Coordinates of C-alpha atoms in Angstrom, one line a residue:
X671 CA -46.5 9.0 -33.6
X672 CA -47.6 8.3 -30.0
X673 CA -46.9 11.8 -29.0
X674 CA -49.1 13.3 -31.8
X675 CA -52.2 11.5 -30.3
X676 CA -51.7 12.3 -26.7
X677 CA -53.6 15.7 -26.7
X678 CA -56.6 14.1 -28.3
X679 CA -56.5 11.4 -25.7
X680 CA -56.3 13.3 -22.4
X681 CA -59.7 12.2 -21.4
X682 CA -58.6 8.6 -21.6
X683 CA -56.0 9.3 -18.7
X684 CA -58.7 9.6 -16.1
X685 CA -58.7 7.1 -13.2
X686 CA -62.2 6.3 -14.2
X687 CA -63.2 4.0 -17.1
X688 CA -64.5 6.8 -19.4
X689 CA -61.3 6.9 -21.4
X690 CA -62.3 3.9 -23.6
X691 CA -63.1 5.3 -27.1
X692 CA -66.6 5.0 -28.4
X693 CA -67.5 2.9 -31.3
X694 CA -68.0 4.6 -34.6
X695 CA -71.6 3.8 -35.9
X696 CA -71.3 4.9 -39.5
X697 CA -68.6 2.3 -40.4
X698 CA -69.5 -0.5 -42.8
X699 CA -70.1 -3.6 -40.8
X700 CA -67.5 -6.3 -40.8
X701 CA -68.9 -8.9 -38.4
X702 CA -65.9 -11.3 -38.5
X703 CA -63.6 -8.7 -37.4
X704 CA -66.1 -7.2 -34.9
X705 CA -66.7 -10.5 -33.3
X706 CA -62.9 -11.2 -32.9
X707 CA -61.8 -7.7 -31.7
X708 CA -64.9 -6.0 -30.5
X709 CA -64.6 -5.1 -26.8
X710 CA -60.9 -5.8 -26.7
X711 CA -57.9 -3.8 -25.7
X712 CA -54.8 -5.4 -27.4
X713 CA -51.3 -5.0 -28.1
X714 CA -50.4 -5.1 -31.9
X715 CA -49.0 -8.5 -31.5
X716 CA -52.3 -9.8 -30.3
X717 CA -54.1 -8.7 -33.5
X718 CA -53.7 -11.4 -36.1
X719 CA -53.8 -9.3 -39.1
X720 CA -51.1 -8.4 -41.7
X721 CA -49.7 -4.9 -41.6
X722 CA -51.4 -3.9 -44.8
X723 CA -54.9 -4.8 -43.6
X724 CA -54.2 -3.5 -40.1
X725 CA -52.9 -0.1 -41.3
X726 CA -55.9 0.2 -43.6
X727 CA -58.3 -0.5 -40.6
X728 CA -56.5 2.0 -38.4
X729 CA -57.0 4.7 -41.2
X730 CA -60.6 3.9 -41.5
X731 CA -61.0 4.4 -37.7
X732 CA -61.6 0.6 -36.9
X733 CA -59.0 0.7 -34.4
X734 CA -58.1 3.5 -31.9
X735 CA -54.6 3.7 -30.6
X736 CA -54.1 4.5 -26.9
X737 CA -50.9 5.0 -25.0
X738 CA -50.1 1.9 -23.1
X739 CA -48.3 3.8 -20.0
X740 CA -49.4 7.0 -18.6
X741 CA -46.8 9.2 -17.1
X742 CA -47.6 11.6 -14.2
X743 CA -45.6 13.3 -11.5
X744 CA -45.1 10.4 -9.2
X745 CA -44.3 7.8 -12.0
X746 CA -46.2 5.6 -14.4
X747 CA -49.7 3.9 -14.6
X748 CA -50.4 0.9 -16.8
X749 CA -53.4 1.6 -18.9
X750 CA -53.9 -2.1 -19.5
X751 CA -53.8 -3.5 -16.0
X752 CA -54.2 -0.3 -13.9
X753 CA -50.9 -0.9 -12.0
X754 CA -49.5 2.2 -10.3
X755 CA -46.8 0.5 -7.9
X756 CA -43.7 2.0 -9.2
X757 CA -41.2 -0.9 -8.3
X758 CA -43.3 -3.0 -10.8
X759 CA -42.1 -0.7 -13.7
X760 CA -38.8 -1.4 -15.2
X761 CA -36.7 -0.4 -18.4
X762 CA -36.4 -2.6 -21.4
X763 CA -34.3 -2.2 -24.6
X764 CA -36.9 -2.1 -27.4
X765 CA -35.8 -3.9 -30.5
X766 CA -38.4 -2.0 -32.7
X767 CA -37.3 1.6 -31.9
X768 CA -33.8 1.0 -30.6
X769 CA -34.4 2.8 -27.4
X770 CA -34.9 1.8 -23.7
X771 CA -38.4 2.4 -22.4
X772 CA -40.3 1.6 -19.2
X773 CA -42.7 -1.4 -19.2
X774 CA -45.1 -2.9 -16.8
X775 CA -43.8 -5.8 -15.0
X776 CA -47.3 -6.6 -13.3
X777 CA -48.9 -7.8 -16.5
X778 CA -45.8 -8.8 -18.5
X779 CA -47.2 -12.5 -18.7
X780 CA -49.9 -11.2 -21.0
X781 CA -47.4 -9.6 -23.3
X782 CA -45.0 -6.7 -22.5
X783 CA -46.6 -3.3 -22.3
X784 CA -44.0 -0.6 -23.3
X785 CA -44.1 3.1 -23.3
X786 CA -43.3 3.2 -27.1
X787 CA -46.0 0.8 -28.1
X788 CA -49.7 1.6 -28.0
X789 CA -52.7 -0.5 -27.1
X790 CA -55.4 -0.8 -29.6
X791 CA -59.2 -0.7 -29.1
X792 CA -61.6 -1.7 -31.6
X793 CA -63.9 1.3 -32.6
X794 CA -65.4 -0.3 -35.7
X795 CA -69.0 -1.5 -35.7
X796 CA -69.9 -3.4 -32.5
X797 CA -70.5 -7.1 -32.8
X798 CA -74.0 -8.3 -33.4
X799 CA -75.1 -11.4 -31.4
X800 CA -78.3 -12.9 -32.7
X801 CA -80.8 -13.6 -30.1
X802 CA -81.8 -17.2 -29.7
X803 CA -85.5 -18.1 -28.8
X804 CA -84.7 -21.0 -26.6
X805 CA -81.0 -20.8 -25.5
X806 CA -81.5 -22.7 -22.4
X807 CA -82.0 -26.5 -22.4
X808 CA -82.2 -27.6 -18.8
X809 CA -84.7 -29.9 -17.2
X810 CA -83.8 -29.3 -13.6
X811 CA -86.0 -27.6 -11.1
X812 CA -85.1 -24.9 -8.5
X813 CA -85.9 -25.0 -4.9
X814 CA -88.0 -22.0 -3.5
X815 CA -84.9 -20.4 -2.1
X816 CA -83.0 -21.0 -5.4
X817 CA -86.1 -19.6 -7.3
X818 CA -86.2 -16.4 -5.2
X819 CA -82.4 -15.8 -5.9
X820 CA -82.8 -16.7 -9.6
X821 CA -85.6 -14.1 -9.9
X822 CA -83.6 -11.5 -8.3
X823 CA -80.5 -12.1 -10.5
X824 CA -82.6 -12.2 -13.7
X825 CA -84.1 -8.8 -12.6
X826 CA -80.8 -7.2 -12.0
X827 CA -79.5 -8.5 -15.4
X828 CA -82.4 -7.2 -17.2
X829 CA -82.4 -3.8 -15.3
X830 CA -78.7 -3.2 -16.1
X831 CA -76.6 -0.5 -14.2
X832 CA -77.2 -2.7 -11.2
X833 CA -75.2 -4.6 -8.7
X834 CA -76.4 -7.8 -6.8
X835 CA -74.6 -10.0 -4.4
X836 CA -75.9 -13.5 -4.2
X837 CA -74.8 -14.7 -0.8
X838 CA -75.4 -18.5 -0.8
X839 CA -74.0 -21.3 1.4
X840 CA -71.6 -23.8 -0.1
X841 CA -73.6 -26.3 -2.0
X842 CA -76.6 -24.1 -2.5
X843 CA -76.5 -24.4 -6.3
X844 CA -75.4 -21.0 -7.3
X845 CA -74.7 -22.0 -10.8
X846 CA -78.3 -23.2 -11.5
X847 CA -79.6 -19.8 -10.0
X848 CA -77.8 -18.1 -12.9
X849 CA -79.3 -20.0 -15.8
X850 CA -82.7 -18.2 -16.4
X851 CA -81.1 -14.7 -16.0
X852 CA -78.3 -15.6 -18.6
X853 CA -80.9 -17.2 -21.0
X854 CA -82.9 -14.0 -20.9
X855 CA -79.7 -11.9 -21.7
X856 CA -78.8 -14.3 -24.5
X857 CA -82.3 -14.2 -25.9
X858 CA -82.0 -10.4 -26.2
X859 CA -78.8 -10.5 -28.3
X860 CA -76.5 -9.4 -25.4
X861 CA -73.2 -10.7 -24.2
X862 CA -72.2 -12.3 -20.8
X863 CA -69.1 -12.9 -18.9
X864 CA -68.8 -15.3 -16.0
X865 CA -65.4 -14.5 -14.3
X866 CA -63.8 -16.5 -11.5
X867 CA -60.5 -16.2 -9.8
X868 CA -59.5 -19.9 -10.2
X869 CA -58.9 -21.9 -13.4
X870 CA -60.2 -25.1 -11.9
X871 CA -63.6 -23.4 -11.6
X872 CA -63.4 -22.4 -15.3
X873 CA -62.7 -26.0 -16.2
X874 CA -65.6 -27.3 -14.2
X875 CA -68.1 -24.8 -15.3
X876 CA -67.3 -24.9 -19.0
X877 CA -68.9 -28.3 -19.9
X878 CA -71.9 -27.6 -17.7
X879 CA -72.8 -24.4 -19.5
X880 CA -72.0 -26.0 -22.9
X881 CA -74.4 -28.7 -22.0
X882 CA -77.3 -26.4 -21.0
X883 CA -76.7 -23.6 -23.5
X884 CA -76.0 -25.9 -26.7
X885 CA -76.9 -23.1 -29.2
X886 CA -74.7 -20.4 -27.7
X887 CA -71.0 -19.8 -28.6
X888 CA -69.1 -20.3 -25.4
X889 CA -65.4 -19.8 -24.8
X890 CA -63.5 -20.8 -21.7
X891 CA -60.3 -18.8 -21.0
X892 CA -57.5 -19.5 -18.4
X893 CA -53.9 -19.9 -18.5
X894 CA -53.2 -22.7 -21.0
X895 CA -56.6 -23.1 -22.3
X896 CA -57.4 -24.3 -25.8
X897 CA -59.7 -21.4 -26.4
X898 CA -57.7 -18.3 -27.4
X899 CA -59.8 -16.0 -29.4
X900 CA -62.4 -15.2 -26.6
X901 CA -65.1 -14.4 -29.3
X902 CA -68.1 -16.2 -27.8
X903 CA -71.3 -14.6 -26.6
X904 CA -70.8 -16.2 -23.3
X905 CA -67.3 -16.1 -22.0
X906 CA -66.3 -18.1 -18.8
X907 CA -62.8 -17.0 -17.8
X908 CA -60.4 -16.4 -15.0
X909 CA -60.4 -12.8 -13.8
X910 CA -56.8 -12.5 -15.1
X911 CA -58.0 -13.0 -18.7
X912 CA -60.1 -9.9 -18.6
X913 CA -57.2 -7.8 -19.0
X914 CA -57.7 -7.9 -22.7
X915 CA -61.2 -6.8 -22.5
X916 CA -62.8 -3.2 -22.4
X917 CA -66.6 -2.4 -22.3
X918 CA -67.3 -5.7 -23.9
X919 CA -70.0 -7.3 -21.8
X920 CA -73.6 -6.5 -21.0
X921 CA -73.5 -8.7 -17.8
X922 CA -70.6 -9.5 -15.7
X923 CA -70.9 -12.2 -13.2
X924 CA -68.0 -12.6 -10.6
X925 CA -68.1 -16.0 -9.0
X926 CA -66.3 -16.4 -5.6
X927 CA -65.7 -12.7 -5.4
X928 CA -64.0 -13.1 -2.0
X929 CA -61.5 -15.7 -3.2
X930 CA -57.7 -15.1 -3.6
X931 CA -56.2 -13.5 -5.5
X932 CA -59.2 -11.4 -6.5
X933 CA -59.7 -9.6 -3.2
X934 CA -56.0 -9.2 -2.7
X935 CA -54.9 -7.9 -6.2
X936 CA -56.3 -4.5 -7.2
X937 CA -55.5 -5.2 -10.8
X938 CA -58.3 -7.8 -10.9
X939 CA -61.3 -5.6 -9.8
X940 CA -59.9 -2.9 -12.1
X941 CA -59.9 -5.1 -15.2
X942 CA -63.1 -6.8 -14.4
X943 CA -65.0 -3.5 -14.0
X944 CA -63.4 -2.2 -17.2
X945 CA -64.6 -5.3 -19.1
X946 CA -68.2 -4.3 -18.4
X947 CA -70.1 -1.8 -20.4
X948 CA -71.2 1.3 -18.6
X949 CA -74.8 0.0 -18.7
X950 CA -73.8 -3.5 -17.5
X951 CA -75.2 -5.5 -14.7
X952 CA -72.7 -6.7 -12.0
X953 CA -73.6 -9.9 -10.2
X954 CA -71.5 -11.1 -7.4
X955 CA -71.4 -14.7 -6.0
X956 CA -70.1 -16.0 -2.7
X957 CA -70.6 -18.1 0.2
X958 CA -68.2 -16.1 2.4
X959 CA -68.3 -12.4 1.9
X960 CA -65.4 -10.3 3.0
X961 CA -65.6 -7.2 5.3
X962 CA -65.9 -4.7 2.4
X963 CA -68.9 -6.5 1.1
X964 CA -70.6 -6.8 4.5
X965 CA -70.0 -3.3 5.2
X966 CA -71.7 -2.2 1.8
X967 CA -74.6 -4.5 2.6
X968 CA -75.0 -3.0 6.1
X969 CA -75.1 0.6 4.8
X970 CA -77.5 -0.3 2.0
X971 CA -75.0 0.2 -0.7
X972 CA -75.0 -3.3 -2.0
X973 CA -78.3 -5.2 -2.8
X974 CA -78.1 -8.8 -1.5
X975 CA -80.2 -12.0 -1.9
X976 CA -79.5 -14.6 0.8
X977 CA -79.7 -18.4 0.3
X978 CA -79.1 -20.1 3.7
X979 CA -79.9 -23.7 2.5
X980 CA -78.1 -26.2 0.4
X981 CA -80.1 -27.4 -2.6
X982 CA -80.8 -30.7 -1.2
X983 CA -82.1 -29.3 2.2
X984 CA -79.5 -30.8 4.3
X985 CA -77.3 -28.7 6.7
X986 CA -73.7 -28.0 6.1
X987 CA -71.3 -30.4 7.8
X988 CA -70.0 -28.9 11.0
X989 CA -66.2 -29.6 11.4
X990 CA -64.9 -31.2 14.5
X991 CA -61.5 -30.4 16.1
X992 CA -58.8 -32.9 16.6
X993 CA -55.8 -31.8 18.7
X994 CA -52.4 -33.4 17.7
X995 CA -49.4 -33.3 20.0
X996 CA -46.0 -32.6 18.3
X997 CA -47.8 -31.8 15.2
X998 CA -45.0 -29.5 13.8
X999 CA -42.4 -32.2 14.3
X1000 CA -44.5 -34.7 12.7
X1001 CA -45.0 -32.6 9.7
X1002 CA -41.4 -31.9 9.5
X1003 CA -40.9 -35.6 8.5
X1004 CA -43.7 -35.4 6.0
X1005 CA -45.8 -37.6 8.1
X1006 CA -49.4 -37.2 8.8
X1007 CA -50.2 -37.2 12.6
X1008 CA -51.2 -40.4 14.2
X1009 CA -54.6 -39.0 15.1
X1010 CA -55.4 -38.7 11.4
X1011 CA -54.8 -42.4 10.9
X1012 CA -56.9 -43.3 13.8
X1013 CA -59.7 -41.1 12.4
X1014 CA -59.3 -42.4 9.0
X1015 CA -59.7 -46.1 9.9
X1016 CA -62.8 -45.4 12.2
X1017 CA -64.7 -43.2 9.7
X1018 CA -68.4 -44.1 9.5
X1019 CA -68.5 -44.3 5.6
X1020 CA -65.1 -45.8 4.4
X1021 CA -66.4 -45.7 0.7
X1022 CA -66.2 -42.0 0.6
X1023 CA -63.2 -40.6 -1.1
X1024 CA -60.9 -38.3 0.9
X1025 CA -59.7 -34.7 0.4
X1026 CA -56.7 -33.8 2.5
X1027 CA -55.8 -30.1 2.8
X1028 CA -52.3 -29.1 3.9
X1029 CA -50.8 -25.6 4.1
X1030 CA -47.7 -26.0 1.8
X1031 CA -46.9 -27.2 -1.7
X1032 CA -43.9 -29.1 -0.5
X1033 CA -45.8 -30.9 2.2
X1034 CA -48.5 -31.9 -0.2
X1035 CA -46.0 -33.5 -2.6
X1036 CA -43.9 -35.3 0.2
X1037 CA -46.8 -36.5 2.2
X1038 CA -48.1 -38.7 -0.6
X1039 CA -45.5 -41.4 -0.1
X1040 CA -46.0 -41.7 3.7
X1041 CA -49.8 -41.9 3.1
X1042 CA -49.5 -44.6 0.4
X1043 CA -47.4 -46.7 3.0
X1044 CA -49.8 -46.3 5.8
X1045 CA -53.2 -46.3 4.2
X1046 CA -55.1 -49.3 2.7
X1047 CA -55.4 -47.6 -0.7
X1048 CA -52.8 -46.9 -3.4
X1049 CA -54.5 -44.5 -5.6
X1050 CA -53.3 -41.4 -4.0
X1051 CA -51.8 -38.3 -5.4
X1052 CA -51.3 -34.5 -4.7
X1053 CA -52.3 -31.3 -6.5
X1054 CA -51.3 -27.6 -6.2
X1055 CA -51.4 -24.4 -8.2
X1056 CA -48.1 -25.1 -10.1
X1057 CA -48.9 -28.6 -10.9
X1058 CA -49.1 -29.1 -14.7
X1059 CA -51.1 -32.1 -14.4
X1060 CA -53.7 -30.7 -11.9
X1061 CA -56.7 -30.7 -14.2
X1062 CA -56.0 -34.4 -15.0
X1063 CA -55.5 -35.3 -11.5
X1064 CA -58.7 -33.5 -10.4
X1065 CA -60.6 -35.3 -13.2
X1066 CA -59.1 -38.7 -12.0
X1067 CA -60.4 -38.0 -8.6
X1068 CA -63.9 -36.9 -10.0
X1069 CA -64.0 -40.2 -11.9
X1070 CA -62.9 -42.2 -8.7
X1071 CA -59.6 -43.3 -10.4
X1072 CA -57.9 -41.7 -7.4
X1073 CA -59.3 -42.4 -3.7
X1074 CA -57.2 -39.9 -1.8
X1075 CA -56.2 -36.4 -3.2
X1076 CA -53.9 -34.1 -1.1
X1077 CA -54.2 -30.5 -2.0
X1078 CA -53.4 -27.0 -1.0
X1079 CA -56.1 -24.4 -0.8
X1080 CA -56.3 -24.4 -4.7
X1081 CA -59.3 -26.8 -4.3
X1082 CA -61.0 -25.0 -1.3
X1083 CA -63.8 -23.7 -3.6
X1084 CA -65.5 -24.0 -7.0
X1085 CA -65.1 -27.9 -7.4
X1086 CA -67.7 -30.4 -6.6
X1087 CA -67.2 -34.1 -5.8
X1088 CA -70.2 -36.2 -4.9
X1089 CA -69.0 -38.1 -1.8
X1090 CA -66.0 -37.1 0.1
X1091 CA -64.7 -36.7 3.5
X1092 CA -62.4 -33.7 4.2
X1093 CA -59.3 -33.6 6.5
X1094 CA -57.4 -30.2 7.1
X1095 CA -54.0 -31.0 8.5
X1096 CA -52.5 -28.2 10.5
X1097 CA -55.8 -26.3 10.3
X1098 CA -54.3 -23.5 12.6
X1099 CA -51.9 -22.5 10.0
X1100 CA -52.2 -18.9 8.9
X1101 CA -52.8 -19.9 5.2
X1102 CA -56.3 -21.3 6.4
X1103 CA -58.2 -18.2 7.1
X1104 CA -61.8 -18.2 8.3
X1105 CA -63.3 -18.0 4.8
X1106 CA -61.0 -20.7 3.4
X1107 CA -62.0 -23.2 6.2
X1108 CA -65.6 -22.6 5.6
X1109 CA -65.2 -23.1 1.8
X1110 CA -63.1 -26.3 2.7
X1111 CA -65.8 -27.7 4.9
X1112 CA -68.2 -27.0 2.1
X1113 CA -66.6 -29.6 -0.1
X1114 CA -68.2 -32.4 1.9
X1115 CA -71.8 -33.5 1.8
X1116 CA -72.7 -31.8 -1.6
X1117 CA -74.7 -34.8 -2.9
X1118 CA -78.3 -35.5 -2.0
X1119 CA -77.3 -39.2 -2.0
X1120 CA -74.6 -38.6 0.6
X1121 CA -75.2 -35.1 2.4
X1122 CA -73.4 -35.8 5.6
X1123 CA -69.6 -36.0 4.7
X1124 CA -67.2 -35.6 7.8
X1125 CA -64.9 -32.7 8.1
X1126 CA -62.0 -32.8 10.6
X1127 CA -59.6 -30.0 11.6
X1128 CA -56.3 -31.5 12.8
X1129 CA -54.4 -29.0 14.8
X1130 CA -52.0 -28.2 17.6
X1131 CA -53.9 -25.3 19.0
X1132 CA -57.2 -23.8 17.9
X1133 CA -57.0 -20.5 15.8
X1134 CA -59.5 -17.9 15.7
X1135 CA -60.2 -18.8 12.1
X1136 CA -61.0 -22.3 13.1
X1137 CA -63.5 -21.2 15.8
X1138 CA -65.0 -18.6 13.5
X1139 CA -65.5 -21.0 10.7
X1140 CA -67.4 -23.4 12.9
X1141 CA -69.4 -20.5 14.4
X1142 CA -70.2 -19.4 10.8
X1143 CA -71.3 -22.7 9.7
X1144 CA -73.6 -23.2 12.7
X1145 CA -75.1 -19.9 12.2
X1146 CA -75.8 -20.7 8.6
X1147 CA -77.4 -23.9 9.5
X1148 CA -79.6 -22.2 12.1
X1149 CA -80.8 -19.7 9.5
X1150 CA -81.4 -22.6 7.2
X1151 CA -83.7 -24.1 9.7
X1152 CA -85.6 -21.0 10.1
X1153 CA -86.0 -20.3 6.5

């Protein structure tokens, strides 16, 4: 059956995104199904319909079959995630057809894509989102710099077929700059996706958006999230979750576009771009743009709006360097360096909570016991990407039930704590690149009630990334003074 549809689908094999079928406008509207499946690219197992109903919908052209794997001279290409790396394809004995087929290992965690099983794209009537007159209920005010960025963002969203990079320093209030533009889009009955590389950011943004957009259906999608259907008019998701979407959104916002793994995994830009409609506006947010974005800005290929000032008007905390002799030997015993303890007890504001960044997961876990024995507090814990209790621990830290939180770079960005000092132990380690160190420093001083948190890089030799991070922060502060 798959072979019979291949000739009619040759256009879908293009490296571009034009292969997505067009919705058929003369079908009878079925809004519950349209809302659930519109703009999605799914395996049969992801479509929660009985076989009789599903087969009927396929015959009526409500679903279009698309071959899951494209075969060409040099190998395979996955039509769901865009993977073309051949060692990430393997053979699997299919229980349904009894034969062995290739499948894509790159996206297998989202369900196995086999050569013998198609993907399905909804080509029934598109979902209809009712416009809301007053979707935004927010009593806050924007600074003049935020207002300028907000207006540019709203204009790009309204214009469509547009890109805009919002380059705003850590703590500038990027989320609030989005509110009015998103409100206009929702008012017009359109759909929005706010995508971010990190699940922690989704968990932080979701309650904020539900609070200010109470009349809008909002879903939060990430690994292990309670929301599964993804049928909201406003979707807040990790970029990995967009693998199941195709031409679904009128506006796609990519928060922290420079963050790992988005900038390092070509699958994520592929699925994010595919999730946008051809007429969609693409809004990018970052405090630390990568080389490719800077190059596009310099050559006038990427419009940019720059916000050099934190929302409370205070400068970014400038990290200080603290050299530690025999640092590697000390860390090998899971101990913090003596210089760290000297700094800890001599801090100016001892009531501030403490974020400690370390380069490795094992070090984060093992250092907790030694810190508990040497610090004057007992409420200490560690978090990392594989920690199943990560969300609970971050919330405990936010609620001040934990005083010290040891973390890897998983909390380098996208999370806000009102009053913290920041220590980076072994700051010269290769895992801490310049962008990561700038973002880490940006965790301090985010509250107008406490805008001057301390940031210290403990090291056994300055790295280029450390020096570059401080230079970047000072340059931002200078721009802020001149703005």
